[in-house]
């Protein structure tokens, strides 16, 4: 019985059908299926498949967005059944493309995949100065600050962000993640960023690891 | 054969790997490309050939005499006078001086010029300036001389352009509106591409380059295809190259089609068929380099995609071998050992018609 | 291929104007030049061939065709239309 529900849950997420996903969540819970199990074996399995298909160009951004919305809805429903202290922790991620850089698309995809995986995301858009990343992180209560740079000339703002965080004594408060076409693991290491992500999928995986720590 | 072979990672870092490790990377790389593109893997002898190229102890490698292919220019002369933004060395020289130096001092097969912004939209308001420059320089050049730029659909969204921004609409769940905005922007872009193309054709343009198409998604790719087809009818004497921006067309819209074929998710062997149908003379393919994997892994992927595209194509296929594509490491000064291995492999195994 | 040093520009013209794949383009150019395909990238053969045909050599030889003058010859030799050449010829009423 549970297996059927898990399969239906995954399928609803793959199809980006938020209403159906919510219905399955309610149904599963009413049948006494453990909420955490329903989430991980059903819905998360679905969103993982969505992420993989997107990474291979077999599923597209609008569908990814619909799946993300469906995932958020069921996560809320299932989380509400847990006692306050035992709710699935949802990391808060602040994202933006650095100052002087007008590239929006890659970062938008990253934001979608983070949302789809249960993170609370604040997307600052593009052309974001280092200081604003910090101000917004403070206001949002972010756990992770993710910055994107698509130009070799704007990558330096990611370094500036690390320096500003240190200057403000906030470096240990946030985990920082960098990405973008010219950005590499070496660059992340050089500037002192906590993580580098090759693509949106890796960003989510690394963010999950950092949140667990 | 030495136990340890000097190789690079996709970010350019030098590492030494064993022969078995390199062979395993080649196998994994070709399998990854085959799985994604649903295309054949490299055969065992091809994998062995690629290994031999990677393991060659020479700093620089090359094809045998008679196997050489041509190189289509991708803003090389701009690199003479531009700054770091264009990977340039900042020599104070004019566009004409740079182009002629590239042609004559560097022995370029083809040359090109373009606006320093390298997008078509900003060319529109200065088209007369560009026409004048093109005309004057074309009197002096001998090798094929292109005008090149990127379609860059992103410039048509707010705040840079007139259309609502899908990057804001999609996260708000406004999928219908986001798609409508992309369709509207696509129409604007197509008009601008046709406008610039026709104007340049009027001053004897020898070839137009739609470079890095699809960088803003499938609607960006569509605009280039539609403009290409229209220009081929309006100015059939002007050859047009169309190059892509990645190994698959990103589905920002997800539903736009060309000749009834959905563009989102198209891999090089599929892209080339629509580019060909639109009337391009050369298709330029791009394969993304993964900076966390070795150049052997990356190059195996690039060769696998290249081979499939060349086999499917009825027009020449040129592979983009710039920074961070085609197996070339992602770094500002791509190492010559990597670039020469990439070039040799793509020509000898991938059967590329050019680079 | 070496551009004007060899026959890279000529092969380029064939890919652009006739959409020829690399081997077909090379074969066509070699036939028009009256040389072996193998020699298309042989500087020793191509230097003299280019000079004899007046299609531009890479070094600057006083009085030797370059630019538009060489391109007119190239269009004739390869039997192709080059947009800039057509425009130029129409402007000088040739």
XYZ file of C-alpha atoms in Angstrom:
662
model
C 0.000 0.000 0.000
C 2.769 2.424 1.055
C 4.739 1.621 -2.064
C 1.783 2.648 -4.205
C 1.476 5.934 -2.354
C 5.226 6.585 -2.656
C 5.059 5.983 -6.399
C 2.041 8.256 -6.768
C 3.783 10.941 -4.687
C 6.868 10.835 -6.884
C 4.761 10.964 -10.014
C 2.790 13.997 -8.809
C 6.052 15.875 -8.241
C 7.446 14.817 -11.603
C 4.293 16.116 -13.241
C 4.404 19.340 -11.244
C 0.843 18.776 -10.051
C 0.687 20.607 -6.715
C -2.980 19.797 -6.002
C -2.518 16.112 -6.670
C 0.683 16.074 -4.596
C -1.139 17.717 -1.687
C -3.970 15.216 -1.994
C -1.522 12.304 -1.896
C 0.228 13.789 1.123
C -3.081 14.067 3.024
C -4.097 10.580 1.910
C -0.787 9.040 2.962
C -0.837 10.707 6.354
C -4.457 9.677 6.956
C -3.464 6.090 6.202
C -0.889 6.297 8.963
C 2.204 6.409 6.778
C 5.097 8.021 8.576
C 5.419 11.608 7.355
C 9.186 11.514 7.063
C 9.029 8.283 5.103
C 6.352 9.691 2.822
C 8.515 12.686 2.160
C 11.793 10.907 1.511
C 10.597 7.749 -0.235
C 7.883 9.443 -2.231
C 8.150 13.159 -2.853
C 11.922 13.556 -2.562
C 12.418 10.619 -4.920
C 10.240 12.511 -7.377
C 12.090 15.793 -7.058
C 15.438 14.023 -7.412
C 14.272 12.584 -10.708
C 13.075 16.026 -11.792
C 16.515 17.447 -10.978
C 18.259 14.739 -12.969
C 15.999 15.177 -15.981
C 16.520 18.926 -15.878
C 20.295 18.455 -15.762
C 20.109 16.312 -18.866
C 17.895 18.699 -20.821
C 14.925 16.318 -20.749
C 12.743 18.552 -18.582
C 12.549 22.316 -18.741
C 12.491 25.333 -16.477
C 8.697 25.889 -16.411
C 8.157 22.244 -15.423
C 10.924 22.503 -12.855
C 9.187 25.530 -11.348
C 5.870 23.658 -11.191
C 7.535 20.714 -9.484
C 9.213 23.090 -7.044
C 5.849 24.618 -6.134
C 4.324 21.178 -5.633
C 7.264 20.144 -3.470
C 6.934 23.217 -1.269
C 3.254 22.543 -0.767
C 3.696 18.935 0.389
C 6.682 19.796 2.553
C 4.493 22.321 4.400
C 1.695 19.788 4.828
C 3.968 17.063 6.143
C 6.053 19.390 8.299
C 2.901 20.618 10.030
C 2.316 17.105 11.392
C 5.672 17.042 13.196
C 6.099 18.455 16.683
C 7.669 21.924 16.505
C 11.143 20.737 17.487
C 11.188 17.829 15.077
C 10.213 19.605 11.913
C 12.364 19.041 8.899
C 14.897 21.823 8.970
C 14.617 24.000 5.915
C 17.726 25.899 5.237
C 17.423 29.498 4.160
C 19.464 30.379 1.125
C 20.170 33.861 -0.130
C 21.072 34.027 -3.803
C 22.184 36.709 -6.202
C 24.362 37.544 -9.182
C 27.200 39.832 -8.141
C 27.537 43.547 -8.818
C 28.375 44.476 -12.406
C 27.047 41.182 -13.715
C 23.684 41.098 -15.460
C 23.418 37.348 -16.039
C 20.215 36.087 -14.494
C 19.363 32.729 -15.985
C 21.763 30.332 -14.292
C 21.032 31.805 -10.880
C 17.280 31.561 -11.535
C 17.693 27.856 -12.288
C 19.685 27.401 -9.082
C 16.947 29.184 -7.109
C 14.304 26.894 -8.606
C 16.181 23.732 -7.736
C 16.846 24.922 -4.188
C 13.141 25.670 -3.720
C 12.256 22.311 -5.186
C 14.420 20.670 -2.567
C 12.720 22.365 0.324
C 14.978 25.338 0.918
C 13.602 28.772 1.652
C 15.121 30.974 -0.999
C 15.506 34.702 -1.293
C 16.671 35.686 -4.740
C 18.211 39.156 -4.840
C 18.370 39.139 -8.631
C 21.402 40.466 -10.429
C 23.917 43.281 -10.006
C 24.058 42.790 -6.227
C 26.861 44.583 -4.325
C 28.770 42.583 -1.695
C 27.449 44.716 1.146
C 23.850 44.139 0.116
C 24.353 40.365 0.237
C 25.317 40.797 3.898
C 22.518 43.200 4.805
C 19.932 40.920 3.210
C 21.420 37.805 4.817
C 21.106 39.419 8.216
C 17.493 40.418 7.575
C 16.533 37.045 6.066
C 18.303 34.934 8.654
C 20.107 33.080 5.905
C 22.152 29.983 6.512
C 23.836 30.051 3.135
C 24.837 32.940 0.889
C 25.150 31.870 -2.732
C 26.709 34.219 -5.255
C 26.902 33.794 -8.993
C 29.423 35.427 -11.352
C 29.442 34.842 -15.095
C 32.397 37.007 -16.007
C 36.065 36.832 -15.157
C 35.823 40.533 -14.409
C 32.997 40.175 -11.870
C 34.301 37.129 -10.000
C 36.262 39.511 -7.800
C 33.013 40.577 -6.117
C 32.781 37.066 -4.653
C 36.175 37.689 -3.072
C 34.984 41.089 -1.879
C 31.978 39.399 -0.251
C 34.284 37.081 1.713
C 36.375 40.059 2.800
C 33.317 42.069 3.838
C 31.982 39.140 5.846
C 35.295 38.861 7.682
C 35.429 42.586 8.258
C 31.942 42.506 9.757
C 32.861 39.516 11.943
C 30.182 37.441 10.218
C 32.293 34.947 8.298
C 31.462 32.090 10.691
C 27.771 32.948 10.794
C 27.099 32.059 7.161
C 28.197 29.381 4.778
C 29.130 30.813 1.423
C 28.765 29.091 -1.905
C 30.046 30.340 -5.251
C 29.136 29.400 -8.808
C 29.046 30.656 -12.398
C 30.771 29.824 -15.672
C 34.345 30.999 -14.894
C 34.189 30.005 -11.210
C 36.006 26.881 -10.044
C 36.715 24.941 -6.861
C 40.186 26.455 -6.893
C 38.735 29.946 -6.930
C 36.441 29.055 -4.037
C 39.427 27.799 -2.086
C 41.503 30.824 -2.939
C 38.941 33.359 -1.748
C 37.822 31.333 1.273
C 34.300 30.410 0.137
C 32.876 27.377 1.927
C 31.667 25.630 -1.215
C 31.732 25.658 -4.991
C 29.001 24.168 -7.140
C 29.505 23.067 -10.730
C 25.784 23.255 -11.441
C 22.422 23.661 -9.706
C 22.215 19.987 -8.740
C 25.606 20.027 -7.068
C 24.652 23.273 -5.337
C 21.677 21.583 -3.707
C 23.717 18.544 -2.656
C 26.459 20.632 -1.116
C 23.974 22.948 0.593
C 22.250 19.959 2.180
C 25.573 18.709 3.504
C 26.404 22.132 4.914
C 23.008 22.498 6.581
C 23.340 19.075 8.232
C 26.633 20.158 9.778
C 54.848 4.322 -21.121
C 55.479 6.169 -17.884
C 53.543 5.042 -14.808
C 52.241 8.516 -14.228
C 50.973 10.774 -16.990
C 50.842 14.540 -16.776
C 47.341 15.787 -17.475
C 45.066 18.638 -16.392
C 41.782 19.007 -14.625
C 38.929 20.977 -16.179
C 40.016 24.048 -14.205
C 43.516 23.795 -15.653
C 45.255 22.315 -12.597
C 48.133 19.994 -13.504
C 47.816 16.501 -12.051
C 49.447 13.169 -12.729
C 47.243 10.138 -13.273
C 48.003 6.534 -14.022
C 47.221 5.085 -17.439
C 44.357 3.112 -15.923
C 42.898 6.213 -14.326
C 42.983 8.100 -17.621
C 41.413 5.175 -19.465
C 38.687 5.001 -16.834
C 38.036 8.759 -17.194
C 37.764 8.373 -20.959
C 35.322 5.500 -20.544
C 33.236 7.430 -18.009
C 33.267 10.596 -20.134
C 32.069 8.923 -23.301
C 29.427 6.993 -21.342
C 28.152 10.236 -19.822
C 27.816 11.891 -23.239
C 26.187 8.806 -24.745
C 23.654 8.544 -21.936
C 22.748 12.236 -22.052
C 22.607 12.588 -25.805
C 21.316 9.066 -26.466
C 24.122 8.624 -28.937
C 26.777 5.918 -29.392
C 29.799 5.782 -27.116
C 33.277 5.999 -28.600
C 34.433 2.585 -29.767
C 37.233 0.794 -27.933
C 39.836 1.687 -30.617
C 38.707 5.335 -30.484
C 39.075 5.362 -26.721
C 42.546 3.909 -27.119
C 43.378 6.579 -29.710
C 42.225 9.302 -27.327
C 44.310 7.774 -24.559
C 47.396 7.842 -26.800
C 46.819 11.528 -27.502
C 46.378 12.313 -23.809
C 49.446 10.273 -22.854
C 51.758 11.791 -25.475
C 54.648 13.255 -23.464
C 55.090 16.229 -25.848
C 53.909 19.594 -24.590
C 52.170 20.310 -27.889
C 50.585 17.729 -30.176
C 49.088 18.048 -33.654
C 47.433 16.207 -36.492
C 49.453 14.613 -39.271
C 50.171 16.599 -42.457
C 47.123 16.474 -44.693
C 44.666 16.169 -41.791
C 44.556 19.870 -40.950
C 41.206 21.674 -40.722
C 40.326 25.334 -40.833
C 39.547 27.577 -37.876
C 36.604 29.956 -37.914
C 37.496 33.127 -36.103
C 35.688 33.828 -32.849
C 36.732 37.366 -32.027
C 40.453 36.638 -32.124
C 41.377 40.032 -33.462
C 39.255 41.624 -30.717
C 41.540 39.919 -28.222
C 44.402 42.014 -29.556
C 42.936 45.323 -28.437
C 40.274 44.490 -25.840
C 40.825 44.159 -22.115
C 40.241 41.190 -19.862
C 36.477 41.266 -20.506
C 37.163 39.885 -23.956
C 40.174 37.822 -22.895
C 42.166 40.545 -24.581
C 45.758 41.678 -24.232
C 44.990 45.385 -24.559
C 47.364 46.403 -27.329
C 46.371 49.870 -28.501
C 45.499 49.192 -32.114
C 42.533 49.820 -34.382
C 40.097 47.168 -35.473
C 41.524 47.159 -38.972
C 45.091 46.805 -37.682
C 44.026 43.932 -35.436
C 42.173 42.089 -38.185
C 44.984 42.425 -40.710
C 47.575 41.427 -38.111
C 45.526 38.346 -37.304
C 45.152 37.482 -40.982
C 48.730 38.091 -42.025
C 50.923 37.659 -38.967
C 48.994 34.766 -37.479
C 48.013 33.067 -40.738
C 44.288 33.044 -39.915
C 41.993 30.921 -42.081
C 39.090 33.312 -41.461
C 38.798 36.650 -39.691
C 35.963 38.598 -38.149
C 34.904 41.812 -36.533
C 32.194 42.617 -34.045
C 30.969 45.246 -31.623
C 32.889 45.110 -28.345
C 29.631 44.339 -26.500
C 29.368 41.317 -28.811
C 25.546 41.323 -28.893
C 23.417 42.223 -31.904
C 21.056 44.576 -30.098
C 23.635 47.302 -29.354
C 24.820 47.083 -32.967
C 21.468 48.375 -34.208
C 21.893 52.012 -33.128
C 25.455 52.146 -34.509
C 24.832 50.106 -37.618
C 26.123 52.799 -39.982
C 29.377 52.955 -38.060
C 29.733 49.179 -38.251
C 28.836 49.095 -41.959
C 31.467 51.696 -42.674
C 34.130 49.829 -40.714
C 33.181 46.525 -42.297
C 33.239 47.928 -45.813
C 36.644 49.585 -45.360
C 38.241 46.532 -43.787
C 36.775 44.136 -46.364
C 38.661 46.035 -49.062
C 41.899 45.037 -47.306
C 41.290 41.457 -46.190
C 41.929 38.377 -48.321
C 40.647 35.553 -46.097
C 36.905 35.179 -45.397
C 35.853 38.040 -43.140
C 32.789 37.670 -40.898
C 30.727 39.990 -38.802
C 29.943 38.225 -35.546
C 27.949 38.731 -32.368
C 25.613 36.901 -30.008
C 21.808 37.058 -30.298
C 21.589 37.465 -26.487
C 17.843 37.436 -25.852
C 18.455 38.547 -22.256
C 18.885 42.121 -23.484
C 15.209 42.246 -24.461
C 13.945 41.690 -20.897
C 13.429 44.377 -18.279
C 15.338 46.354 -17.129
C 17.473 46.121 -20.305
C 14.613 45.747 -22.773
C 10.879 46.118 -23.317
C 9.614 42.641 -22.322
C 8.706 41.330 -18.869
C 11.539 39.305 -17.359
C 10.955 35.519 -17.271
C 13.585 35.238 -14.533
C 11.115 37.129 -12.324
C 7.900 35.652 -13.717
C 8.877 31.978 -13.502
C 9.726 31.954 -9.783
C 6.387 33.700 -9.176
C 4.662 30.778 -10.866
C 3.603 32.924 -13.830
C 4.535 30.352 -16.403
C 2.102 31.454 -19.091
C 3.267 35.045 -18.758
C 6.924 34.001 -18.779
C 6.405 32.057 -21.981
C 4.542 34.973 -23.583
C 7.391 37.331 -22.617
C 9.931 35.027 -24.269
C 7.862 34.775 -27.429
C 7.571 38.562 -27.570
C 11.305 39.021 -26.969
C 12.063 36.392 -29.610
C 10.182 38.456 -32.167
C 12.140 41.623 -31.258
C 15.428 39.762 -31.455
C 14.628 38.163 -34.784
C 13.811 41.587 -36.242
C 17.098 43.030 -34.986
C 19.122 40.111 -36.339
C 17.486 40.487 -39.734
C 17.945 44.260 -39.680
C 21.657 44.061 -38.889
C 22.177 41.203 -41.340
C 20.500 43.004 -44.217
C 22.376 46.223 -43.579
C 25.732 44.428 -43.534
C 24.839 42.417 -46.626
C 24.329 45.762 -48.354
C 27.998 46.659 -47.846
C 29.244 43.331 -49.125
C 29.357 41.304 -45.922
C 31.127 38.040 -46.718
C 29.565 36.153 -43.853
C 27.562 36.631 -40.692
C 28.147 34.736 -37.457
C 25.281 34.074 -35.032
C 27.498 33.119 -32.148
C 26.542 31.441 -28.849
C 22.890 30.982 -29.798
C 20.573 29.743 -27.083
C 22.541 31.281 -24.217
C 19.244 32.716 -22.935
C 17.313 29.545 -23.660
C 15.287 27.960 -26.406
C 13.544 31.172 -27.494
C 16.978 32.720 -28.065
C 17.900 29.744 -30.270
C 14.586 30.051 -32.115
C 15.094 33.748 -32.879
C 18.443 32.957 -34.487
C 16.942 30.160 -36.581
C 14.052 32.331 -37.756
C 16.349 35.235 -38.598
C 18.712 32.903 -40.389
C 15.936 31.520 -42.554
C 14.636 34.992 -43.372
C 18.086 36.314 -44.232
C 18.804 33.358 -46.478
C 15.750 34.358 -48.490
C 16.390 38.099 -48.432
C 20.174 38.037 -48.968
C 21.001 34.539 -50.219
C 24.524 35.507 -51.248
C 25.578 36.087 -47.615
C 26.709 32.890 -45.824
C 25.694 32.567 -42.166
C 27.350 30.528 -39.434
C 25.244 29.518 -36.465
C 26.918 28.361 -33.278
C 25.331 27.111 -30.095
C 26.091 27.953 -26.486
C 26.014 24.568 -24.811
C 25.637 20.869 -25.324
C 21.869 21.096 -25.071
C 19.421 23.922 -25.649
C 18.209 25.137 -22.262
C 14.421 25.040 -21.994
C 13.604 28.425 -20.509
C 10.337 28.311 -22.453
C 10.190 24.606 -23.086
C 7.655 24.561 -25.891
C 8.974 26.644 -28.789
C 9.450 24.730 -32.022
C 11.148 25.166 -35.380
C 9.719 23.224 -38.305
C 7.598 21.364 -35.775
C 10.575 20.256 -33.667
C 10.862 21.267 -30.033
C 14.155 23.072 -29.501
C 14.513 22.671 -25.739
C 16.773 19.778 -24.853
C 18.246 19.381 -28.336
C 21.786 17.978 -28.311
C 24.384 18.834 -31.012
C 23.392 16.009 -33.385
C 19.818 17.352 -33.254
C 20.747 21.036 -33.217
C 22.715 20.682 -36.421
C 19.672 19.443 -38.320
C 17.553 22.510 -37.517
C 20.503 24.837 -38.105
C 21.009 23.157 -41.460
C 17.293 23.421 -42.298
C 17.363 27.144 -41.508
C 20.120 27.570 -44.104
C 23.396 27.955 -42.194
C 26.661 27.257 -43.990
C 28.483 26.049 -40.874
C 27.215 24.788 -37.516
C 29.330 25.584 -34.470
C 28.856 23.198 -31.592
C 29.714 23.720 -27.953
C 30.206 21.182 -25.167
C 30.549 22.418 -21.609
C 33.732 21.626 -19.673
C 33.258 20.291 -16.154
C 35.972 21.898 -14.023
C 35.923 19.127 -11.434
C 36.739 16.363 -13.927
C 39.946 15.675 -15.853
C 40.556 16.856 -19.394
C 40.457 13.176 -20.448
C 36.898 12.877 -19.123
C 35.878 16.205 -20.666
C 37.477 15.506 -24.002
C 35.896 12.059 -24.233
C 32.514 13.752 -23.850
C 33.313 16.424 -26.428
C 34.549 13.872 -28.962
C 31.463 11.710 -28.439
C 29.091 14.614 -29.031
C 31.186 15.832 -31.974
C 31.235 12.479 -33.722
C 27.455 12.152 -33.500
C 26.908 15.701 -34.794
C 29.317 15.281 -37.711
C 27.672 12.005 -38.696
C 24.225 13.599 -38.632
C 25.265 16.757 -40.498
C 25.148 17.635 -44.162
C 26.968 20.908 -43.493
C 30.402 21.464 -41.946
C 30.576 21.160 -38.157
C 33.083 23.317 -36.312
C 33.684 22.720 -32.617
C 34.080 25.589 -30.192
C 37.419 25.146 -28.436
C 37.502 28.310 -26.374
C 37.901 28.724 -22.641
C 35.708 26.219 -20.794
C 34.237 24.453 -23.814
C 35.029 21.454 -25.980
C 37.297 19.952 -23.325
C 39.457 23.081 -23.011
C 40.008 23.944 -19.336
C 38.062 26.823 -17.842
C 40.792 29.370 -17.359
C 41.744 32.679 -18.865
C 44.897 31.397 -20.487
C 43.970 27.951 -21.769
C 47.111 25.784 -21.562
C 48.598 24.929 -24.937
C 49.041 21.250 -24.011
C 45.302 20.938 -23.414
C 44.215 23.033 -26.390
C 46.403 21.105 -28.810
C 45.143 17.760 -27.454
C 41.575 18.965 -27.767
C 42.154 20.102 -31.348
C 43.864 16.879 -32.403
C 41.245 14.623 -30.808
C 38.252 16.480 -32.182
C 39.696 16.385 -35.696
C 41.145 12.880 -35.742
C 38.488 11.044 -33.731
C 35.515 13.407 -33.763
C 35.987 14.100 -37.499
C 35.275 17.808 -37.041
C 35.249 19.900 -40.222
C 36.833 22.789 -38.415
C 37.376 24.473 -35.071
C 45.316 25.256 -41.844
C 47.562 28.283 -42.062
C 45.397 30.848 -43.854
C 47.321 32.777 -46.507
C 50.494 30.858 -45.623
C 48.883 27.812 -47.194
C 45.318 27.277 -48.470
C 43.268 27.721 -45.271
C 41.413 30.771 -46.575
C 40.507 28.961 -49.802
C 39.097 25.950 -47.980
C 37.238 28.388 -45.747
C 35.607 30.019 -48.764
C 34.318 26.638 -49.950
C 32.835 25.734 -46.587
C 31.124 29.099 -46.420
C 29.831 29.463 -49.931
C 29.098 25.839 -50.855
C 28.646 24.300 -47.377
C 31.305 21.727 -48.216
C 32.581 19.408 -45.530
C 36.306 19.497 -44.937
C 37.461 16.709 -47.244
C 35.192 17.784 -50.090
C 36.329 21.397 -49.717
C 39.990 20.417 -49.744
C 39.560 18.196 -52.788
C 37.752 20.974 -54.657
C 40.402 23.582 -53.848
C 43.270 21.244 -54.715
C 41.677 20.471 -58.053
C 41.263 24.170 -58.852
C 44.864 24.863 -57.865
C 46.112 21.843 -59.778
C 47.928 20.359 -56.796
C 47.581 17.339 -54.491
C 45.300 17.658 -51.439
C 48.317 16.789 -49.290
C 50.079 19.918 -50.541
C 47.332 22.327 -49.512
C 49.147 22.818 -46.223
C 52.623 22.542 -47.678
C 54.084 26.060 -47.447
C 56.739 25.240 -49.996
C 54.163 24.384 -52.675
C 51.504 26.892 -51.687
C 53.813 29.914 -51.569
C 54.660 29.565 -55.218
C 51.154 28.508 -56.249
C 49.610 31.555 -54.601
C 52.178 33.893 -56.079
C 51.705 32.456 -59.565
C 47.918 32.728 -59.355
C 47.935 36.213 -57.807
C 45.691 35.187 -54.932
C 47.745 36.765 -52.160
C 50.791 35.598 -50.256
C 51.303 36.083 -46.558
C 54.394 38.297 -46.727
C 54.072 41.756 -48.140
C 55.492 41.772 -51.634
C 55.410 45.153 -53.343
C 52.915 45.100 -56.181
C 51.633 41.627 -55.321
C 47.835 41.341 -54.980
C 46.272 41.376 -51.527
C 42.851 42.286 -50.215
C 40.183 42.972 -52.803
C 42.499 42.401 -55.771
C 43.374 38.929 -54.490
C 39.747 38.168 -53.619
C 38.593 38.918 -57.145
C 41.090 36.329 -58.356
C 40.005 33.858 -55.670
C 36.322 34.174 -56.621
C 37.225 33.530 -60.260
C 39.528 30.638 -59.475
C 37.127 28.851 -57.145
C 34.069 29.798 -59.210
C 32.231 31.231 -56.218
C 30.380 34.409 -55.328
C 31.976 36.542 -52.659
C 29.626 39.258 -51.540
C 32.271 41.959 -51.136
C 33.752 41.125 -54.539
C 30.359 41.297 -56.259
C 29.705 44.691 -54.665
C 33.125 46.019 -55.612
C 32.831 44.848 -59.213
C 29.381 46.400 -59.524
C 30.757 49.684 -58.164
C 33.580 49.801 -60.687
C 31.139 48.676 -63.416
C 32.987 45.451 -64.201
